[in-house]
PDB file of C-alpha atoms in Angstrom:
ATOM      1  CA  MET A 296     -36.983  11.998 -13.030  1.00 54.00           C
ATOM      2  CA  LYS A 297     -34.555   9.280 -14.114  1.00 50.00           C
ATOM      3  CA  LYS A 298     -31.688  11.051 -12.313  1.00 53.00           C
ATOM      4  CA  ILE A 299     -33.724  11.326  -9.085  1.00 55.00           C
ATOM      5  CA  VAL A 300     -34.552   7.593  -9.140  1.00 51.00           C
ATOM      6  CA  ILE A 301     -30.909   6.569  -9.694  1.00 51.00           C
ATOM      7  CA  ILE A 302     -29.646   8.878  -6.945  1.00 53.00           C
ATOM      8  CA  SER A 303     -32.320   7.663  -4.503  1.00 55.00           C
ATOM      9  CA  ILE A 304     -31.485   3.986  -5.099  1.00 50.00           C
ATOM     10  CA  LEU A 305     -27.758   4.556  -4.590  1.00 53.00           C
ATOM     11  CA  LEU A 306     -28.297   6.554  -1.411  1.00 53.00           C
ATOM     12  CA  LEU A 307     -30.597   3.863   0.020  1.00 52.00           C
ATOM     13  CA  LEU A 308     -27.964   1.219  -0.721  1.00 51.00           C
ATOM     14  CA  LEU A 309     -25.291   3.292   0.994  1.00 53.00           C
ATOM     15  CA  LEU A 310     -27.465   3.616   4.095  1.00 51.00           C
ATOM     16  CA  ALA A 311     -28.464  -0.058   4.197  1.00 49.00           C
ATOM     17  CA  VAL A 312     -25.216  -1.807   3.331  1.00 49.00           C
ATOM     18  CA  PRO A 313     -23.524  -1.597   6.791  1.00 49.00           C
ATOM     19  CA  LEU A 314     -26.244  -3.917   8.143  1.00 46.00           C
ATOM     20  CA  PHE A 315     -25.381  -6.698   5.700  1.00 50.00           C
ATOM     21  CA  SER A 316     -21.764  -6.151   4.663  1.00 49.00           C
ATOM     22  CA  GLU A 317     -19.223  -8.962   4.685  1.00 70.00           C
ATOM     23  CA  ALA A 318     -16.055  -6.961   3.973  1.00 76.00           C
ATOM     24  CA  ALA A 319     -14.724  -3.431   4.315  1.00 83.00           C
ATOM     25  CA  GLY A 320     -11.821  -1.817   2.527  1.00 86.00           C
ATOM     26  CA  MET A 321     -10.075   1.238   1.210  1.00 92.00           C
ATOM     27  CA  GLU A 322      -8.325   2.189  -2.006  1.00 94.00           C
ATOM     28  CA  LEU A 323      -5.929   4.692  -3.497  1.00 95.00           C
ATOM     29  CA  SER A 324      -5.881   5.435  -7.208  1.00 97.00           C
ATOM     30  CA  VAL A 325      -5.067   7.973  -9.895  1.00 97.00           C
ATOM     31  CA  PHE A 326      -7.725   9.357 -12.211  1.00 97.00           C
ATOM     32  CA  VAL A 327      -6.670  10.466 -15.690  1.00 96.00           C
ATOM     33  CA  PRO A 328      -9.363  12.777 -17.155  1.00 94.00           C
ATOM     34  CA  GLU A 329     -10.319  12.682 -20.800  1.00 92.00           C
ATOM     35  CA  SER A 330      -9.218  16.305 -21.117  1.00 90.00           C
ATOM     36  CA  LEU A 331      -5.620  15.293 -20.411  1.00 92.00           C
ATOM     37  CA  TYR A 332      -5.190  12.497 -22.949  1.00 91.00           C
ATOM     38  CA  LEU A 333      -7.358  14.097 -25.690  1.00 89.00           C
ATOM     39  CA  HIS A 334      -6.518  17.797 -25.303  1.00 85.00           C
ATOM     40  CA  ASN A 335      -3.370  17.820 -23.140  1.00 88.00           C
ATOM     41  CA  GLU A 336      -5.212  19.956 -20.584  1.00 86.00           C
ATOM     42  CA  GLY A 337      -6.062  19.290 -16.929  1.00 87.00           C
ATOM     43  CA  SER A 338      -4.095  17.047 -14.608  1.00 92.00           C
ATOM     44  CA  VAL A 339      -4.042  13.632 -12.973  1.00 95.00           C
ATOM     45  CA  ALA A 340      -6.045  13.476  -9.733  1.00 95.00           C
ATOM     46  CA  ILE A 341      -5.211  11.393  -6.668  1.00 95.00           C
ATOM     47  CA  THR A 342      -8.339   9.564  -5.537  1.00 95.00           C
ATOM     48  CA  SER A 343      -8.962   7.946  -2.157  1.00 94.00           C
ATOM     49  CA  GLY A 344     -11.962   5.913  -1.157  1.00 93.00           C
ATOM     50  CA  LEU A 345     -13.730   3.666   1.322  1.00 91.00           C
ATOM     51  CA  SER A 346     -15.933   0.723   0.447  1.00 90.00           C
ATOM     52  CA  THR A 347     -17.799  -2.265   1.755  1.00 88.00           C
ATOM     53  CA  SER A 348     -19.363  -5.204  -0.048  1.00 86.00           C
ATOM     54  CA  LEU A 349     -22.224  -7.644   0.096  1.00 81.00           C
ATOM     55  CA  GLY A 350     -21.126 -11.208  -0.635  1.00 76.00           C
ATOM     56  CA  MET A 351     -23.354 -13.527  -2.677  1.00 76.00           C
ATOM     57  CA  GLY A 352     -21.173 -16.617  -2.689  1.00 75.00           C
ATOM     58  CA  LYS A 353     -17.636 -16.784  -4.035  1.00 81.00           C
ATOM     59  CA  PHE A 354     -18.502 -15.571  -7.518  1.00 91.00           C
ATOM     60  CA  ILE A 355     -20.730 -12.527  -7.040  1.00 90.00           C
ATOM     61  CA  GLU A 356     -20.526  -9.508  -4.753  1.00 90.00           C
ATOM     62  CA  ILE A 357     -21.902  -5.979  -4.601  1.00 90.00           C
ATOM     63  CA  PRO A 358     -19.249  -3.376  -3.699  1.00 92.00           C
ATOM     64  CA  ILE A 359     -20.636  -0.085  -2.386  1.00 91.00           C
ATOM     65  CA  GLY A 360     -18.595   2.935  -1.350  1.00 93.00           C
ATOM     66  CA  PHE A 361     -17.391   6.384  -2.312  1.00 91.00           C
ATOM     67  CA  ASP A 362     -14.287   8.069  -3.730  1.00 95.00           C
ATOM     68  CA  TYR A 363     -12.969  11.599  -3.262  1.00 95.00           C
ATOM     69  CA  CYS A 364     -10.625  13.642  -5.435  1.00 94.00           C
ATOM     70  CA  LYS A 365      -9.833  17.252  -6.323  1.00 93.00           C
ATOM     71  CA  LEU A 366     -10.641  17.058  -9.990  1.00 91.00           C
ATOM     72  CA  HIS A 367      -8.974  19.273 -12.591  1.00 90.00           C
ATOM     73  CA  GLY A 368     -10.465  17.904 -15.777  1.00 85.00           C
ATOM     74  CA  LEU A 369     -14.165  18.788 -15.971  1.00 88.00           C
ATOM     75  CA  MET A 370     -15.093  19.469 -19.579  1.00 89.00           C
ATOM     76  CA  VAL A 371     -18.218  21.432 -20.531  1.00 90.00           C
ATOM     77  CA  GLU A 372     -20.631  20.349 -23.253  1.00 91.00           C
ATOM     78  CA  GLY A 373     -23.792  22.027 -24.539  1.00 91.00           C
ATOM     79  CA  ALA A 374     -22.989  25.641 -23.654  1.00 87.00           C
ATOM     80  CA  THR A 375     -23.605  28.411 -26.190  1.00 85.00           C
ATOM     81  CA  VAL A 376     -22.240  31.966 -26.545  1.00 82.00           C
ATOM     82  CA  ASN A 377     -24.617  34.438 -28.205  1.00 79.00           C
ATOM     83  CA  GLY A 378     -26.537  31.462 -29.588  1.00 80.00           C
ATOM     84  CA  THR A 379     -23.490  29.684 -31.042  1.00 82.00           C
ATOM     85  CA  ALA A 380     -22.376  26.320 -29.666  1.00 86.00           C
ATOM     86  CA  VAL A 381     -19.035  26.291 -27.867  1.00 83.00           C
ATOM     87  CA  THR A 382     -16.581  23.411 -28.281  1.00 81.00           C
ATOM     88  CA  ALA A 383     -14.547  23.163 -25.088  1.00 82.00           C
ATOM     89  CA  THR A 384     -10.871  22.357 -25.595  1.00 82.00           C
ATOM     90  CA  LYS A 385      -9.828  22.568 -21.936  1.00 83.00           C
ATOM     91  CA  PRO A 386     -11.402  22.181 -18.477  1.00 88.00           C
ATOM     92  CA  TRP A 387     -13.486  25.112 -17.265  1.00 86.00           C
ATOM     93  CA  PHE A 388     -13.666  24.161 -13.571  1.00 89.00           C
ATOM     94  CA  ILE A 389     -11.903  22.448 -10.674  1.00 91.00           C
ATOM     95  CA  ALA A 390     -14.101  20.518  -8.244  1.00 94.00           C
ATOM     96  CA  ASP A 391     -13.884  18.807  -4.886  1.00 95.00           C
ATOM     97  CA  ASN A 392     -15.700  15.698  -6.043  1.00 95.00           C
ATOM     98  CA  PHE A 393     -17.311  12.918  -4.013  1.00 95.00           C
ATOM     99  CA  LEU A 394     -18.426   9.852  -5.962  1.00 96.00           C
ATOM    100  CA  PRO A 395     -20.725   7.360  -4.165  1.00 95.00           C
ATOM    101  CA  TYR A 396     -21.181   4.173  -6.201  1.00 95.00           C
ATOM    102  CA  ALA A 397     -22.697   0.703  -6.267  1.00 93.00           C
ATOM    103  CA  LYS A 398     -21.335  -2.069  -8.495  1.00 95.00           C
ATOM    104  CA  LEU A 399     -22.056  -5.646  -9.479  1.00 94.00           C
ATOM    105  CA  GLN A 400     -18.805  -7.611  -9.418  1.00 96.00           C
ATOM    106  CA  LEU A 401     -18.176 -11.072 -10.881  1.00 96.00           C
ATOM    107  CA  ASN A 402     -15.252 -13.008  -9.392  1.00 94.00           C
ATOM    108  CA  LEU A 403     -13.227 -15.925 -10.711  1.00 95.00           C
ATOM    109  CA  PRO A 404     -11.163 -17.384  -7.824  1.00 93.00           C
ATOM    110  CA  ILE A 405      -8.117 -19.437  -8.843  1.00 94.00           C
ATOM    111  CA  GLY A 406      -6.542 -20.566  -5.598  1.00 91.00           C
ATOM    112  CA  PRO A 407      -5.485 -17.410  -3.743  1.00 94.00           C
ATOM    113  CA  VAL A 408      -5.815 -15.335  -6.943  1.00 96.00           C
ATOM    114  CA  ILE A 409      -9.077 -13.575  -7.778  1.00 94.00           C
ATOM    115  CA  LEU A 410      -9.869 -12.180 -11.227  1.00 97.00           C
ATOM    116  CA  SER A 411     -12.823  -9.802 -11.265  1.00 97.00           C
ATOM    117  CA  ALA A 412     -14.915  -7.724 -13.652  1.00 98.00           C
ATOM    118  CA  PHE A 413     -17.393  -5.118 -12.484  1.00 97.00           C
ATOM    119  CA  GLY A 414     -19.764  -2.380 -13.545  1.00 97.00           C
ATOM    120  CA  GLY A 415     -22.296  -0.130 -11.903  1.00 96.00           C
ATOM    121  CA  GLY A 416     -23.749   3.297 -11.289  1.00 95.00           C
ATOM    122  CA  ALA A 417     -22.429   6.359  -9.480  1.00 95.00           C
ATOM    123  CA  VAL A 418     -23.678   9.657  -8.092  1.00 94.00           C
ATOM    124  CA  SER A 419     -21.425  12.692  -8.396  1.00 94.00           C
ATOM    125  CA  TRP A 420     -21.424  15.473  -5.791  1.00 94.00           C
ATOM    126  CA  ASN A 421     -19.255  18.500  -6.535  1.00 94.00           C
ATOM    127  CA  ALA A 422     -18.876  19.986  -3.047  1.00 93.00           C
ATOM    128  CA  THR A 423     -17.052  22.974  -4.549  1.00 92.00           C
ATOM    129  CA  LEU A 424     -16.800  24.248  -8.117  1.00 92.00           C
ATOM    130  CA  THR A 425     -14.047  26.743  -8.914  1.00 89.00           C
ATOM    131  CA  PRO A 426     -13.860  28.336 -12.390  1.00 85.00           C
ATOM    132  CA  LEU A 427     -10.580  28.444 -14.278  1.00 81.00           C
ATOM    133  CA  GLY A 428     -10.451  31.962 -15.678  1.00 67.00           C
ATOM    134  CA  SER A 429      -7.998  31.040 -18.413  1.00 65.00           C
ATOM    135  CA  PHE A 430     -10.579  29.034 -20.365  1.00 70.00           C
ATOM    136  CA  ALA A 431     -12.212  32.265 -21.630  1.00 64.00           C
ATOM    137  CA  ALA A 432      -9.312  33.222 -23.891  1.00 64.00           C
ATOM    138  CA  ASP A 433      -9.022  29.702 -25.318  1.00 67.00           C
ATOM    139  CA  ASP A 434     -12.655  28.631 -25.751  1.00 71.00           C
ATOM    140  CA  LEU A 435     -14.718  31.847 -25.781  1.00 73.00           C
ATOM    141  CA  ALA A 436     -12.614  34.480 -27.561  1.00 71.00           C
ATOM    142  CA  ALA A 437     -11.819  34.537 -31.268  1.00 70.00           C
ATOM    143  CA  ALA A 438      -8.278  33.761 -32.369  1.00 69.00           C
ATOM    144  CA  GLY A 439      -5.928  36.604 -31.479  1.00 69.00           C
ATOM    145  CA  GLU A 440      -8.425  38.286 -29.149  1.00 72.00           C
ATOM    146  CA  TYR A 441      -8.640  38.543 -25.375  1.00 73.00           C
ATOM    147  CA  ALA A 442     -11.553  37.922 -23.027  1.00 75.00           C
ATOM    148  CA  GLY A 443     -12.521  39.141 -19.589  1.00 73.00           C
ATOM    149  CA  PHE A 444     -15.500  38.216 -17.402  1.00 76.00           C
ATOM    150  CA  SER A 445     -17.763  40.823 -15.847  1.00 74.00           C
ATOM    151  CA  GLN A 446     -19.976  38.131 -14.314  1.00 78.00           C
ATOM    152  CA  LEU A 447     -19.366  34.440 -13.671  1.00 80.00           C
ATOM    153  CA  SER A 448     -21.181  32.050 -11.363  1.00 83.00           C
ATOM    154  CA  ALA A 449     -21.741  28.332 -11.732  1.00 86.00           C
ATOM    155  CA  SER A 450     -23.241  25.358  -9.950  1.00 90.00           C
ATOM    156  CA  ALA A 451     -23.229  21.669 -10.830  1.00 89.00           C
ATOM    157  CA  ARG A 452     -23.839  19.988  -7.487  1.00 89.00           C
ATOM    158  CA  PHE A 453     -25.172  16.589  -8.451  1.00 93.00           C
ATOM    159  CA  GLY A 454     -24.785  14.267 -11.402  1.00 94.00           C
ATOM    160  CA  TYR A 455     -24.871  10.605 -12.216  1.00 94.00           C
ATOM    161  CA  GLY A 456     -23.332   8.076 -14.584  1.00 96.00           C
ATOM    162  CA  TRP A 457     -21.636   4.709 -14.840  1.00 97.00           C
ATOM    163  CA  LEU A 458     -18.300   3.003 -14.346  1.00 97.00           C
ATOM    164  CA  ALA A 459     -16.836  -0.346 -15.368  1.00 98.00           C
ATOM    165  CA  GLY A 460     -13.526  -2.155 -15.054  1.00 98.00           C
ATOM    166  CA  ALA A 461     -11.567  -5.178 -13.875  1.00 98.00           C
ATOM    167  CA  SER A 462      -9.222  -6.146 -11.059  1.00 97.00           C
ATOM    168  CA  PHE A 463      -6.580  -8.695 -10.092  1.00 96.00           C
ATOM    169  CA  GLY A 464      -6.400  -9.659  -6.435  1.00 94.00           C
ATOM    170  CA  VAL A 465      -4.606 -11.973  -4.029  1.00 96.00           C
ATOM    171  CA  ASN A 466      -6.406 -13.319  -0.983  1.00 90.00           C
ATOM    172  CA  ILE A 467      -4.700 -14.319   2.255  1.00 89.00           C
ATOM    173  CA  ASP A 468      -7.618 -14.752   4.652  1.00 85.00           C
ATOM    174  CA  PRO A 469      -9.053 -12.471   5.868  1.00 88.00           C
ATOM    175  CA  VAL A 470      -7.236  -9.853   3.756  1.00 90.00           C
ATOM    176  CA  THR A 471      -7.448  -9.297  -0.005  1.00 91.00           C
ATOM    177  CA  ILE A 472      -5.096  -6.960  -1.892  1.00 95.00           C
ATOM    178  CA  SER A 473      -5.998  -6.023  -5.466  1.00 96.00           C
ATOM    179  CA  ILE A 474      -4.995  -3.762  -8.316  1.00 97.00           C
ATOM    180  CA  PHE A 475      -7.708  -2.426 -10.585  1.00 97.00           C
ATOM    181  CA  GLY A 476      -8.534  -0.268 -13.557  1.00 97.00           C
ATOM    182  CA  GLU A 477     -11.845   1.297 -14.521  1.00 97.00           C
ATOM    183  CA  TYR A 478     -13.462   3.776 -16.863  1.00 98.00           C
ATOM    184  CA  ARG A 479     -15.819   6.458 -15.502  1.00 97.00           C
ATOM    185  CA  SER A 480     -18.434   8.491 -17.349  1.00 97.00           C
ATOM    186  CA  ILE A 481     -20.343  10.958 -15.155  1.00 96.00           C
ATOM    187  CA  THR A 482     -22.594  13.855 -16.239  1.00 95.00           C
ATOM    188  CA  SER A 483     -23.577  16.802 -14.010  1.00 95.00           C
ATOM    189  CA  PRO A 484     -26.094  19.391 -15.270  1.00 95.00           C
ATOM    190  CA  LEU A 485     -24.456  22.836 -15.251  1.00 92.00           C
ATOM    191  CA  GLU A 486     -26.170  26.036 -14.177  1.00 91.00           C
ATOM    192  CA  MET A 487     -23.954  28.902 -15.270  1.00 85.00           C
ATOM    193  CA  THR A 488     -24.455  32.650 -15.477  1.00 83.00           C
ATOM    194  CA  ALA A 489     -21.671  34.415 -17.347  1.00 80.00           C
ATOM    195  CA  ALA A 490     -21.090  37.660 -19.205  1.00 79.00           C
ATOM    196  CA  PHE A 491     -17.764  38.631 -20.733  1.00 76.00           C
ATOM    197  CA  SER A 492     -16.145  41.063 -23.144  1.00 78.00           C
ATOM    198  CA  THR A 493     -13.817  40.231 -26.018  1.00 74.00           C
ATOM    199  CA  GLY A 494     -11.565  42.156 -28.361  1.00 78.00           C
ATOM    200  CA  PRO A 495      -7.945  43.227 -28.888  1.00 77.00           C
ATOM    201  CA  ALA A 496      -5.735  43.922 -25.882  1.00 72.00           C
ATOM    202  CA  GLY A 497      -6.954  47.061 -24.106  1.00 70.00           C
ATOM    203  CA  ASP A 498     -10.167  47.248 -26.158  1.00 74.00           C
ATOM    204  CA  LEU A 499     -12.530  44.540 -24.881  1.00 75.00           C
ATOM    205  CA  THR A 500     -15.702  46.112 -26.212  1.00 76.00           C
ATOM    206  CA  THR A 501     -17.696  43.194 -27.636  1.00 77.00           C
ATOM    207  CA  GLN A 502     -20.273  42.008 -25.084  1.00 77.00           C
ATOM    208  CA  ASN A 503     -21.127  38.318 -24.872  1.00 78.00           C
ATOM    209  CA  THR A 504     -23.311  36.055 -22.738  1.00 80.00           C
ATOM    210  CA  VAL A 505     -23.115  32.330 -22.032  1.00 83.00           C
ATOM    211  CA  ASP A 506     -26.281  30.218 -22.152  1.00 84.00           C
ATOM    212  CA  SER A 507     -26.054  27.028 -20.086  1.00 85.00           C
ATOM    213  CA  THR A 508     -29.650  25.792 -20.568  1.00 87.00           C
ATOM    214  CA  ASN A 509     -28.435  22.529 -22.124  1.00 90.00           C
ATOM    215  CA  ALA A 510     -24.925  22.524 -20.643  1.00 91.00           C
ATOM    216  CA  SER A 511     -23.330  19.829 -18.504  1.00 94.00           C
ATOM    217  CA  LEU A 512     -20.019  18.955 -16.893  1.00 93.00           C
ATOM    218  CA  LYS A 513     -18.414  15.727 -18.088  1.00 93.00           C
ATOM    219  CA  MET A 514     -16.237  13.679 -15.768  1.00 94.00           C
ATOM    220  CA  ARG A 515     -14.809  11.048 -18.099  1.00 95.00           C
ATOM    221  CA  GLY A 516     -11.574   9.136 -17.939  1.00 96.00           C
ATOM    222  CA  PHE A 517      -9.626   6.196 -16.560  1.00 97.00           C
ATOM    223  CA  ALA A 518      -8.722   5.296 -12.994  1.00 97.00           C
ATOM    224  CA  ALA A 519      -6.089   2.799 -11.874  1.00 97.00           C
ATOM    225  CA  GLY A 520      -5.055   1.942  -8.350  1.00 97.00           C
ATOM    226  CA  ILE A 521      -4.628  -0.478  -5.475  1.00 96.00           C
ATOM    227  CA  GLY A 522      -7.104  -1.499  -2.821  1.00 94.00           C
ATOM    228  CA  GLY A 523      -7.300  -3.670   0.248  1.00 90.00           C
ATOM    229  CA  SER A 524     -10.250  -5.277   2.048  1.00 86.00           C
ATOM    230  CA  PHE A 525     -10.817  -7.172   5.283  1.00 82.00           C
ATOM    231  CA  ALA A 526     -13.459  -9.904   5.461  1.00 81.00           C
ATOM    232  CA  PHE A 527     -15.564 -10.156   8.612  1.00 73.00           C
TER     233      PHE A 527
END
């Protein structure tokens, strides 16, 4: 219920904001997933996005927009194999991810320079979800054994979470250019049906099943980039 309420509020804001917006912009950034800096797995993603904002004086604004990236860094938590919890050490999936968001941003203008801090909520939509077959041998098979799937399907369309960060901008009316950094933590419930066999090479005879009842995909990590906006 909580997830439905958060998603509904964000979608309503996205639909309503063009009627009241005071600026529009775009950004380009890199996203470094947690899997890369903690487990040396996955890769940096190039993220592009569009945004608009509601101004509430010089010191407060509400940026609303969405980002897109092809994300190779989705870690799985909560899955079990034959009743035993699995600790993921590498990403299991690649996703085409859209991330609508709404933030509250506090600005400190110092002449043409603007220092900002922000935080807010986000909805995650994984338009596609492609499994990485190599994760079976690393996370599902015992040391020295091999693994092969006989069945594998997964879906984690929608999720939600939060993001927070800061930016440094320069304003030359009506254009503002800024650099920013932020942390993202997004959870998407995972529905996964999987059966696989493990054992020595050429003798994969042990049958296993994956239970995803309490499983989720975790999109966590840092983004840094540059953005530009035009005030109306």
